[in-house]
mmCIF file with all atom_site columns, C-alpha atoms in Angstrom:
data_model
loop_
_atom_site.group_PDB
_atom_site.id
_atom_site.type_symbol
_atom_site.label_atom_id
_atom_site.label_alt_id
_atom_site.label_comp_id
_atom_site.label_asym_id
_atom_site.label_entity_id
_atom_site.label_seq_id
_atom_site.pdbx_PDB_ins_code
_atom_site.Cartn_x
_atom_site.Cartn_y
_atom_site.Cartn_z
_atom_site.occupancy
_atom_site.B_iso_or_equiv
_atom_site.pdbx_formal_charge
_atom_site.auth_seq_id
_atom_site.auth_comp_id
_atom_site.auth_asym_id
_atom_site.auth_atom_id
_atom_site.pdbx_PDB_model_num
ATOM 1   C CA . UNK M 1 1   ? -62.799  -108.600 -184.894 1.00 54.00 ? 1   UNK M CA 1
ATOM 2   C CA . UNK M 1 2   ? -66.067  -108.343 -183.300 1.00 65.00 ? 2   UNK M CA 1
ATOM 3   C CA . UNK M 1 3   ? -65.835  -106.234 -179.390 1.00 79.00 ? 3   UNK M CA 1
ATOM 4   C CA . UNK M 1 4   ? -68.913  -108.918 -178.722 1.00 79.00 ? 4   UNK M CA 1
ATOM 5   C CA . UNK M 1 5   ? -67.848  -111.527 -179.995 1.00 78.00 ? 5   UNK M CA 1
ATOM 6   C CA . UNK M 1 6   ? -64.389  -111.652 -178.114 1.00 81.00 ? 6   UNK M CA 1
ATOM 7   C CA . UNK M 1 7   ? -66.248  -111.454 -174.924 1.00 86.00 ? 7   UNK M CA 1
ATOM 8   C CA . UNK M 1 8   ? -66.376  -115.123 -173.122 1.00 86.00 ? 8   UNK M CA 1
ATOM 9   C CA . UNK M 1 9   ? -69.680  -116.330 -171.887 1.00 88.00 ? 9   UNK M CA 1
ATOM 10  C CA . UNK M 1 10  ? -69.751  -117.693 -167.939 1.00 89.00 ? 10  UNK M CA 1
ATOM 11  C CA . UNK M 1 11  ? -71.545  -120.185 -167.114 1.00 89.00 ? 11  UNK M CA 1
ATOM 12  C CA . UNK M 1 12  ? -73.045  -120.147 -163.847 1.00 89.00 ? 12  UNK M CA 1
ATOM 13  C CA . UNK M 1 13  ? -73.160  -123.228 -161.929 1.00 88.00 ? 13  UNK M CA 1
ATOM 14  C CA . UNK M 1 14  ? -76.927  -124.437 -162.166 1.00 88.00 ? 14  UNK M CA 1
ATOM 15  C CA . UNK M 1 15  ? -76.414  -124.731 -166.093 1.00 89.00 ? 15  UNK M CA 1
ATOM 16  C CA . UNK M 1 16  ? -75.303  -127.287 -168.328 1.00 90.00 ? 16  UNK M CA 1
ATOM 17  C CA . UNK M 1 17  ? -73.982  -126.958 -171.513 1.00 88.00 ? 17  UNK M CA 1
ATOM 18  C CA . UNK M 1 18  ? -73.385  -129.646 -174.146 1.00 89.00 ? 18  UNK M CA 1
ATOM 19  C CA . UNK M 1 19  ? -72.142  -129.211 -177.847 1.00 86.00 ? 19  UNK M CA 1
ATOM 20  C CA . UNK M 1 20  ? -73.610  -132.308 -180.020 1.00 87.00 ? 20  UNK M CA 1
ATOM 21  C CA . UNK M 1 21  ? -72.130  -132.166 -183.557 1.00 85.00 ? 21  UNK M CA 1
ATOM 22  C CA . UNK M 1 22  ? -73.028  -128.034 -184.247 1.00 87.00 ? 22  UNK M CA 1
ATOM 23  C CA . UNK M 1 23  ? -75.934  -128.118 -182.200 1.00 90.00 ? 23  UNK M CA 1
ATOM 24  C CA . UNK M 1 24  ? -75.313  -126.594 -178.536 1.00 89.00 ? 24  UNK M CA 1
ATOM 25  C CA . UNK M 1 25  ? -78.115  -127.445 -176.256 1.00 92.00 ? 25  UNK M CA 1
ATOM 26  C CA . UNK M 1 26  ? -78.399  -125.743 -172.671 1.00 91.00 ? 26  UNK M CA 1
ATOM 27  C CA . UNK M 1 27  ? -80.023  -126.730 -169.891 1.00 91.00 ? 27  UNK M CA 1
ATOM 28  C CA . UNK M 1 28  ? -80.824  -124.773 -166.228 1.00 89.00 ? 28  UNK M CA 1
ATOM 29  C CA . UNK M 1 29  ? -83.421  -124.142 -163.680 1.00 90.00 ? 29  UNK M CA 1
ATOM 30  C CA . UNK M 1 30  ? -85.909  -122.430 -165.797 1.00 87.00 ? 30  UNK M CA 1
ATOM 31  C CA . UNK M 1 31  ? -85.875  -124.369 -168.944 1.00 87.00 ? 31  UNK M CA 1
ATOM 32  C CA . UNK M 1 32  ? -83.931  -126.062 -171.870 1.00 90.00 ? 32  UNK M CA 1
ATOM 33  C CA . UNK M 1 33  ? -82.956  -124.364 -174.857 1.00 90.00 ? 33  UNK M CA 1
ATOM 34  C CA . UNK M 1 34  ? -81.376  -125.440 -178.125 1.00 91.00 ? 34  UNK M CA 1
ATOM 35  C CA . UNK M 1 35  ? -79.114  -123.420 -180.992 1.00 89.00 ? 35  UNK M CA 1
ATOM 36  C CA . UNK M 1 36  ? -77.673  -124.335 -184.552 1.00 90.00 ? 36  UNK M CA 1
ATOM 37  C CA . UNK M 1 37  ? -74.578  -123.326 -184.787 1.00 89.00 ? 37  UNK M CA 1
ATOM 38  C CA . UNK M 1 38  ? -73.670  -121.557 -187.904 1.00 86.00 ? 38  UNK M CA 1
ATOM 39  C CA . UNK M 1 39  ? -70.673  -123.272 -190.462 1.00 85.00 ? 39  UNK M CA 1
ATOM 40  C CA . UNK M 1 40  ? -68.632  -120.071 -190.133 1.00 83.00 ? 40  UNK M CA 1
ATOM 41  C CA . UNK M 1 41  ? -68.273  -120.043 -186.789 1.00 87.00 ? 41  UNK M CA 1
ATOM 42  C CA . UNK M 1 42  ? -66.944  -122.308 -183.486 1.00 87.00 ? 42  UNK M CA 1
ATOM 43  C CA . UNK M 1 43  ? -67.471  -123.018 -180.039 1.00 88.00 ? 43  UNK M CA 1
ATOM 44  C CA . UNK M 1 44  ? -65.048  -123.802 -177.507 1.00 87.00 ? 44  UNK M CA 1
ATOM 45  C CA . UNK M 1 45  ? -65.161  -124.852 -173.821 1.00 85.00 ? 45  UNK M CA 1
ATOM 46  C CA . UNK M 1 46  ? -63.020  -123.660 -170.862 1.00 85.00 ? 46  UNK M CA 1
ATOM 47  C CA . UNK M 1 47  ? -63.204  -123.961 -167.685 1.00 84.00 ? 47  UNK M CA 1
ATOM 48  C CA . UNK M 1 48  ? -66.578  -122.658 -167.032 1.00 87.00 ? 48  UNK M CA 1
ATOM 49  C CA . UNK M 1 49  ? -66.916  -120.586 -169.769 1.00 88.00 ? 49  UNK M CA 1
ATOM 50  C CA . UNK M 1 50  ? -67.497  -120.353 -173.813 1.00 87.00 ? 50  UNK M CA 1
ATOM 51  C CA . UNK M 1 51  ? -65.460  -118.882 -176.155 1.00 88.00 ? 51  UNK M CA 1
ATOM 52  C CA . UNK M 1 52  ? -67.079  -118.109 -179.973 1.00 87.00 ? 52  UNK M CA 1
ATOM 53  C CA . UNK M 1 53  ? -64.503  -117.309 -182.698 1.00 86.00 ? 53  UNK M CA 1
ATOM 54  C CA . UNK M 1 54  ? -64.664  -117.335 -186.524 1.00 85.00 ? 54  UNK M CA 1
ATOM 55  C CA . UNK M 1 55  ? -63.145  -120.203 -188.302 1.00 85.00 ? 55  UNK M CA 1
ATOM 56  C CA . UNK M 1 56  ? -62.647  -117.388 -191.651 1.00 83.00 ? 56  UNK M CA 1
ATOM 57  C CA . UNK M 1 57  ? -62.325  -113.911 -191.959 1.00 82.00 ? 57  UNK M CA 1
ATOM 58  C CA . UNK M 1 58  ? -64.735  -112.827 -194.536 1.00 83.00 ? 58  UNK M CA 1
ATOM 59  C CA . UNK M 1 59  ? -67.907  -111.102 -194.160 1.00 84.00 ? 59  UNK M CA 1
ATOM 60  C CA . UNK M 1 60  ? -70.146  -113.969 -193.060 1.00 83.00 ? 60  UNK M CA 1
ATOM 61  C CA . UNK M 1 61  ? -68.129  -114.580 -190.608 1.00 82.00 ? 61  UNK M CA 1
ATOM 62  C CA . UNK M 1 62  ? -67.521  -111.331 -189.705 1.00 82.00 ? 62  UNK M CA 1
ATOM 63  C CA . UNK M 1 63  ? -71.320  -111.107 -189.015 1.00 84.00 ? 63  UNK M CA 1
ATOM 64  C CA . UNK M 1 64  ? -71.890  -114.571 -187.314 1.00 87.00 ? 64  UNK M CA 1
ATOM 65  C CA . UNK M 1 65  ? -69.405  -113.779 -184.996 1.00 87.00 ? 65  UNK M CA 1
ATOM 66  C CA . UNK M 1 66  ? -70.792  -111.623 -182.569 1.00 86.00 ? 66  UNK M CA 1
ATOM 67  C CA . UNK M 1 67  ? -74.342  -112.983 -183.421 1.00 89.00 ? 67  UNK M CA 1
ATOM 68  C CA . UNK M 1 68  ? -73.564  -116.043 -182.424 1.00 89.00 ? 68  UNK M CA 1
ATOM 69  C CA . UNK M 1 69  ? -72.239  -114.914 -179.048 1.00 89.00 ? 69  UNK M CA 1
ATOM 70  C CA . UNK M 1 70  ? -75.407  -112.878 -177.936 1.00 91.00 ? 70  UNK M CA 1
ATOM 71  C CA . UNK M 1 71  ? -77.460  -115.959 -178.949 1.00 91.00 ? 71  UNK M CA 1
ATOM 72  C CA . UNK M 1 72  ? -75.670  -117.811 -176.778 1.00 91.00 ? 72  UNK M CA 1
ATOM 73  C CA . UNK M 1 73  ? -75.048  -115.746 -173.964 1.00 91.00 ? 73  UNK M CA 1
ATOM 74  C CA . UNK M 1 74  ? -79.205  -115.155 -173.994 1.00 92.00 ? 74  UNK M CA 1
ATOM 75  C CA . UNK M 1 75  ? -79.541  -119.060 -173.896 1.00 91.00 ? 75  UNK M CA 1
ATOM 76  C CA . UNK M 1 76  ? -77.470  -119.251 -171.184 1.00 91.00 ? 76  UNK M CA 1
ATOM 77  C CA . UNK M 1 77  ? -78.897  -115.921 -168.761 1.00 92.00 ? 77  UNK M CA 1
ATOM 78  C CA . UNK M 1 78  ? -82.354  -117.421 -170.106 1.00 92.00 ? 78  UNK M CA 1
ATOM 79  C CA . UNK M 1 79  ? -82.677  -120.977 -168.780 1.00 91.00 ? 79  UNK M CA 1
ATOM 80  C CA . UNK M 1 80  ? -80.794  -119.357 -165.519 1.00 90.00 ? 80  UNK M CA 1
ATOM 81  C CA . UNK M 1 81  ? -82.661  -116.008 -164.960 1.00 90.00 ? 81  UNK M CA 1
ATOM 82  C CA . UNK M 1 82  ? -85.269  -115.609 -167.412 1.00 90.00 ? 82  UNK M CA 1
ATOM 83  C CA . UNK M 1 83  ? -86.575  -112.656 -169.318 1.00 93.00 ? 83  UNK M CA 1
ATOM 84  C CA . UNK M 1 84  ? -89.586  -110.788 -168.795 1.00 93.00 ? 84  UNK M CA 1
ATOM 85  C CA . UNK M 1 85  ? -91.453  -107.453 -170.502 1.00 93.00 ? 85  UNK M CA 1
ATOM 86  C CA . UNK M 1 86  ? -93.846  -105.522 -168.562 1.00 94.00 ? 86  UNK M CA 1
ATOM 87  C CA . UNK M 1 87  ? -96.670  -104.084 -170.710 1.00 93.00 ? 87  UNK M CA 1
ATOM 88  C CA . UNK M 1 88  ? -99.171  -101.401 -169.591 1.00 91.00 ? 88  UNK M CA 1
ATOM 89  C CA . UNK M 1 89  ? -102.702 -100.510 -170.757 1.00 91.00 ? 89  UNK M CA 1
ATOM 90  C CA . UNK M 1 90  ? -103.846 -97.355  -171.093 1.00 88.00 ? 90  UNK M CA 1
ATOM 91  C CA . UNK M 1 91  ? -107.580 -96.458  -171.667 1.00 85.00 ? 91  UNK M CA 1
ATOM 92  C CA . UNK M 1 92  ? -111.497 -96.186  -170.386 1.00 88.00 ? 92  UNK M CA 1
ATOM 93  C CA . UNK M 1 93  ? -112.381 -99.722  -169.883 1.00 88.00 ? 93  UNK M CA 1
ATOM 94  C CA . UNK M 1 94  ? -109.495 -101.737 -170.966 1.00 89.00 ? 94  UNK M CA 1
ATOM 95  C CA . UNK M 1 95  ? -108.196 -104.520 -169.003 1.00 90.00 ? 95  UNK M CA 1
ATOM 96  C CA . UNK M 1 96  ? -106.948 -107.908 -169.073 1.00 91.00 ? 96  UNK M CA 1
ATOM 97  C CA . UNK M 1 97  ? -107.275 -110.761 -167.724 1.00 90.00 ? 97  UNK M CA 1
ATOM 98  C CA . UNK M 1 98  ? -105.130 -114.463 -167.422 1.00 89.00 ? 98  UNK M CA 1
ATOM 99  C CA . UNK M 1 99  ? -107.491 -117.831 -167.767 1.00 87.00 ? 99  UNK M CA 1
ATOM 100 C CA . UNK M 1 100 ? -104.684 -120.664 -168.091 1.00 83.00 ? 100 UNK M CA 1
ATOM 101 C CA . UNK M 1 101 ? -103.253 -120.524 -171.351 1.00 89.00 ? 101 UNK M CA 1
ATOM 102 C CA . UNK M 1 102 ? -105.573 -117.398 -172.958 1.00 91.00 ? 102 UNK M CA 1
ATOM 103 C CA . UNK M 1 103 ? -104.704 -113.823 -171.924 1.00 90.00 ? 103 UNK M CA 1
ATOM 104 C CA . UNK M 1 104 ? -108.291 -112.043 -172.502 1.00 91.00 ? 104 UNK M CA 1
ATOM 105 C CA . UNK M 1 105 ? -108.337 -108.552 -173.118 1.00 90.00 ? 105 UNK M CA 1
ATOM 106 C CA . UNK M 1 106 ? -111.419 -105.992 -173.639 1.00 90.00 ? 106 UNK M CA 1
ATOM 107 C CA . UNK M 1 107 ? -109.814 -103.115 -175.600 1.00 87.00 ? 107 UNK M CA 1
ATOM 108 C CA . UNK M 1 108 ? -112.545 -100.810 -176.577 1.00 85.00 ? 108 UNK M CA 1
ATOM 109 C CA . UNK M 1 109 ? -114.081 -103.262 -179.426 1.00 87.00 ? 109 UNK M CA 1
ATOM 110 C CA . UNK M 1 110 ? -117.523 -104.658 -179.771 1.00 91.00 ? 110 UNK M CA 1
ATOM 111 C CA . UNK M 1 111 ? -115.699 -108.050 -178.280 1.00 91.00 ? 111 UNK M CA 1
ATOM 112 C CA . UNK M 1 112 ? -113.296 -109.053 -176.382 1.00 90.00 ? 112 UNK M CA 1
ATOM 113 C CA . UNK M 1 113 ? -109.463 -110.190 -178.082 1.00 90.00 ? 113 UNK M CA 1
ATOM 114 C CA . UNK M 1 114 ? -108.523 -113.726 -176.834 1.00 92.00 ? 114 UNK M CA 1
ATOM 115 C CA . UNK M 1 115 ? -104.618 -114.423 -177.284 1.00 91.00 ? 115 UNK M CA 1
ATOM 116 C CA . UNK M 1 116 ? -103.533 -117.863 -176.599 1.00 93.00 ? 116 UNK M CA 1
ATOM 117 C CA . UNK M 1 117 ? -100.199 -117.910 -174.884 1.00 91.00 ? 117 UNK M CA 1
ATOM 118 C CA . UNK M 1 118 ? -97.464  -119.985 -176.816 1.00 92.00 ? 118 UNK M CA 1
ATOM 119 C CA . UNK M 1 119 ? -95.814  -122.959 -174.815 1.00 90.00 ? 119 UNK M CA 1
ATOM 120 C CA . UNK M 1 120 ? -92.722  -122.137 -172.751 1.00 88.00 ? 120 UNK M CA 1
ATOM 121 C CA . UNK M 1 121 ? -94.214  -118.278 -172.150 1.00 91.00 ? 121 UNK M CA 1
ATOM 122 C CA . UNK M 1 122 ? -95.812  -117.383 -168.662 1.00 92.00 ? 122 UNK M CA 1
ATOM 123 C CA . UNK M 1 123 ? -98.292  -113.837 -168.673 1.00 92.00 ? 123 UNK M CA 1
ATOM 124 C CA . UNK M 1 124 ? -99.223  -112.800 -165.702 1.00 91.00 ? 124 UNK M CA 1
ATOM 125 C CA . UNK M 1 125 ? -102.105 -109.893 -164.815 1.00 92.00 ? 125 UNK M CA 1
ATOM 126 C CA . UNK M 1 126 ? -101.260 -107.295 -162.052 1.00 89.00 ? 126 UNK M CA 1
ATOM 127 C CA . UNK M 1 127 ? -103.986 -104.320 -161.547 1.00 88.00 ? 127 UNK M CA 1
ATOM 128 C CA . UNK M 1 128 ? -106.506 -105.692 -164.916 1.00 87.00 ? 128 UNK M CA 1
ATOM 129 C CA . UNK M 1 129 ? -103.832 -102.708 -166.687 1.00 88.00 ? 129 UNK M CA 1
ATOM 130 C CA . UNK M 1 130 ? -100.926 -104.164 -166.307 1.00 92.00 ? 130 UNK M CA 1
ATOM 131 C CA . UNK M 1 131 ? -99.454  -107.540 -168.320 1.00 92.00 ? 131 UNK M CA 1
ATOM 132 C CA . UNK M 1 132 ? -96.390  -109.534 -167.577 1.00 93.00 ? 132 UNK M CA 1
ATOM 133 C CA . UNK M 1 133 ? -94.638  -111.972 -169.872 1.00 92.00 ? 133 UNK M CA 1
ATOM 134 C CA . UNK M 1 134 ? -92.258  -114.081 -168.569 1.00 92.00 ? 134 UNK M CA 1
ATOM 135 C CA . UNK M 1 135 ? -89.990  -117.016 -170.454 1.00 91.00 ? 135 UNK M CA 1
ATOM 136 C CA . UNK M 1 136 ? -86.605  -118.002 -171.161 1.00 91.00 ? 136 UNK M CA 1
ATOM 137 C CA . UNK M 1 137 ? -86.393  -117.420 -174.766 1.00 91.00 ? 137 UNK M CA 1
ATOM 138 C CA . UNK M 1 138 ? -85.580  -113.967 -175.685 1.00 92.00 ? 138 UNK M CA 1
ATOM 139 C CA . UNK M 1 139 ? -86.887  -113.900 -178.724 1.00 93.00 ? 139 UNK M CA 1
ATOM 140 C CA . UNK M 1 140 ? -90.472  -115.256 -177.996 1.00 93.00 ? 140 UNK M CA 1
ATOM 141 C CA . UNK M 1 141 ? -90.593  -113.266 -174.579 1.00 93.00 ? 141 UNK M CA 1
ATOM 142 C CA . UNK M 1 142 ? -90.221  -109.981 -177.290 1.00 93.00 ? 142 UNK M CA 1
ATOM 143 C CA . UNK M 1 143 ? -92.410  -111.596 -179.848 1.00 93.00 ? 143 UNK M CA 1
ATOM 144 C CA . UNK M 1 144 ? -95.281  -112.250 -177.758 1.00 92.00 ? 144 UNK M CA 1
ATOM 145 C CA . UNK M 1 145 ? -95.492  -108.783 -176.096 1.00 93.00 ? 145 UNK M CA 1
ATOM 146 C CA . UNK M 1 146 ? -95.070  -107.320 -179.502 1.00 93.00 ? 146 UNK M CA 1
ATOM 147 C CA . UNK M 1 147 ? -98.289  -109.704 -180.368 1.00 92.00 ? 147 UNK M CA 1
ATOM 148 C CA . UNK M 1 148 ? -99.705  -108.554 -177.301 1.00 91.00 ? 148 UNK M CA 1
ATOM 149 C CA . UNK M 1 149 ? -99.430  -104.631 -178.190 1.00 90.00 ? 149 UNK M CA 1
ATOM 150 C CA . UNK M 1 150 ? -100.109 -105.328 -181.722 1.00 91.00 ? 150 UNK M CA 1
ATOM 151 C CA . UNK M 1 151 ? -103.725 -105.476 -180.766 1.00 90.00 ? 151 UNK M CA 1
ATOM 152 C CA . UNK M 1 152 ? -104.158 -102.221 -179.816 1.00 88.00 ? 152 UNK M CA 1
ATOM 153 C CA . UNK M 1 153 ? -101.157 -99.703  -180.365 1.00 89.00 ? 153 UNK M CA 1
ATOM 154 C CA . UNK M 1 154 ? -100.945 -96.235  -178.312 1.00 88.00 ? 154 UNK M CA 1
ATOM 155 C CA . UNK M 1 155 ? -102.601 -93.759  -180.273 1.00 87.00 ? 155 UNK M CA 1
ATOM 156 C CA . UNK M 1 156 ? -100.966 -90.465  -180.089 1.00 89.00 ? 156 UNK M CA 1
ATOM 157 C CA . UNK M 1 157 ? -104.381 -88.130  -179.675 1.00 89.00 ? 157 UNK M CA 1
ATOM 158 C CA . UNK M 1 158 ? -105.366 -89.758  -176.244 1.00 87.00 ? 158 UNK M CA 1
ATOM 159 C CA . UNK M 1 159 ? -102.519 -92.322  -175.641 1.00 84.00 ? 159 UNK M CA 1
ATOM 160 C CA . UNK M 1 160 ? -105.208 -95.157  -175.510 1.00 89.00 ? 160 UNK M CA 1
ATOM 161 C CA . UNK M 1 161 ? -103.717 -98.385  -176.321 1.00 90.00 ? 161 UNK M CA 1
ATOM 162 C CA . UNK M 1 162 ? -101.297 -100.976 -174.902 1.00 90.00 ? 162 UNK M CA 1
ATOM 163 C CA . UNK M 1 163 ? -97.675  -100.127 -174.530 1.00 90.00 ? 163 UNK M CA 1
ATOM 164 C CA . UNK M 1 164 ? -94.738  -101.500 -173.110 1.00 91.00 ? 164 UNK M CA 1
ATOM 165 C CA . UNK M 1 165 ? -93.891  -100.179 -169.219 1.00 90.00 ? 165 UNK M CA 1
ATOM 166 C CA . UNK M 1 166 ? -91.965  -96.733  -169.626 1.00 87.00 ? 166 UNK M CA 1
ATOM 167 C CA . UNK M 1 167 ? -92.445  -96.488  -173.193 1.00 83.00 ? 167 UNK M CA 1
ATOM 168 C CA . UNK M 1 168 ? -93.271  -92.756  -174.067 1.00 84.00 ? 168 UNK M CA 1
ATOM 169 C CA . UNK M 1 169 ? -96.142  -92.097  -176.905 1.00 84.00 ? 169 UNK M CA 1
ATOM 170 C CA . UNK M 1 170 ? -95.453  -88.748  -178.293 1.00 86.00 ? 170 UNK M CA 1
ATOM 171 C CA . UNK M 1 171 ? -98.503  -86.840  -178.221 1.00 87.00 ? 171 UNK M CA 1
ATOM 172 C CA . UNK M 1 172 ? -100.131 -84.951  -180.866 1.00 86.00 ? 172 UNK M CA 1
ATOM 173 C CA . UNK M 1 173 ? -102.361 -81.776  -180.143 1.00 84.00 ? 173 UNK M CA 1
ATOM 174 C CA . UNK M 1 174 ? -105.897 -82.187  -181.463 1.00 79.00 ? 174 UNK M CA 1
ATOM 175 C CA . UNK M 1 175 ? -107.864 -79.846  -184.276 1.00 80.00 ? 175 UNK M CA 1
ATOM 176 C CA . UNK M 1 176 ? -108.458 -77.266  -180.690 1.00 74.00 ? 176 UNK M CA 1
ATOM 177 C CA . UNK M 1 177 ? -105.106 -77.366  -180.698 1.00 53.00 ? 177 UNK M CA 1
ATOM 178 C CA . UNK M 1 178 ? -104.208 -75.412  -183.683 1.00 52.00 ? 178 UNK M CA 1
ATOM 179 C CA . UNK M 1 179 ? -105.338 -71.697  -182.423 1.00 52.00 ? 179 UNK M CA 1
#
């Protein structure tokens, strides 16, 4: 049996939670967020908390057990807390700024990269070098700083680039280097 799946979810008490047919649909402070739940697998209310279990024991179900569990728990610490990456830039030059919706960056091309922030997602600019993305979806908190970085990866000569806050680029030594 899954050590993750076992584990009930708590509920805190600014959040809702209502199961409609295998949909579960949660709703707090920050935002409201929706999952399918899988055939394999079902939810059960007590109390204040949620209990996921398998309804058979074969590999499927096995593997939607404890996935199911840390999609939910996320839901639930998401529209309560919220998640957030930090991402730094590195380099000459480059900075960012936030206009609304469009995080523009200048990132040592012959333009500047525009990146229009998906609904639901809040990026904040501290210092022009530093970017903060803030949401309540997990996933598309993590997806959009991924996007973010994707424009202009740490290179490991200079460490120029965009990377997320304490990530470390291992640096290579250069052609002077090799003496």
């Amino acid at each position: 049996m899954s050590r993750i799946g076992k584990k009930p979810i708590t509920i805190p008490a600014n959040v809702k939670v209502v199961l409609e047919g295998n949909t579960l649909k949660v709703e707090g402070p920050k935002a409201t967020l929706s999952q399918t739940i899988a055939k394999g697998v079902k939810v059960a209310f007590k109390d204040r908390e949620i209990e996921v279990d398998k309804v058979c024991d074969d590999k499927k179900g096995r593997s939607l057990h404890g996935l199911t569990r840390s999609l939910l728990a996320n839901m639930v610490h998401g529209v309560s807390e919220g998640f957030q990456k930090k991402l730094e830039i590195v380099g000459v030059g480059y900075k960012a700024e936030a206009d609304g919706t469009v995080l523009k960056m200048s990132l040592g091309f012959s333009h500047p990269v525009s990146y229009k922030v998906p609904e639901g997602i809040k990026v904040s600019v501290d210092k022009q070098t530093s970017i903060t993305v803030e949401g309540a979806d997990k996933q598309l908190v993590g997806e959009v700083a991924a996007k973010i970085r994707s424009y202009r990866k740490p290179e490991p000569y200079k460490g120029k680039g965009i990377r997320y806050s304490g990530e470390v680029v291992k640096r290579k030594a250069g052609k002077a280097g090799s003496k």
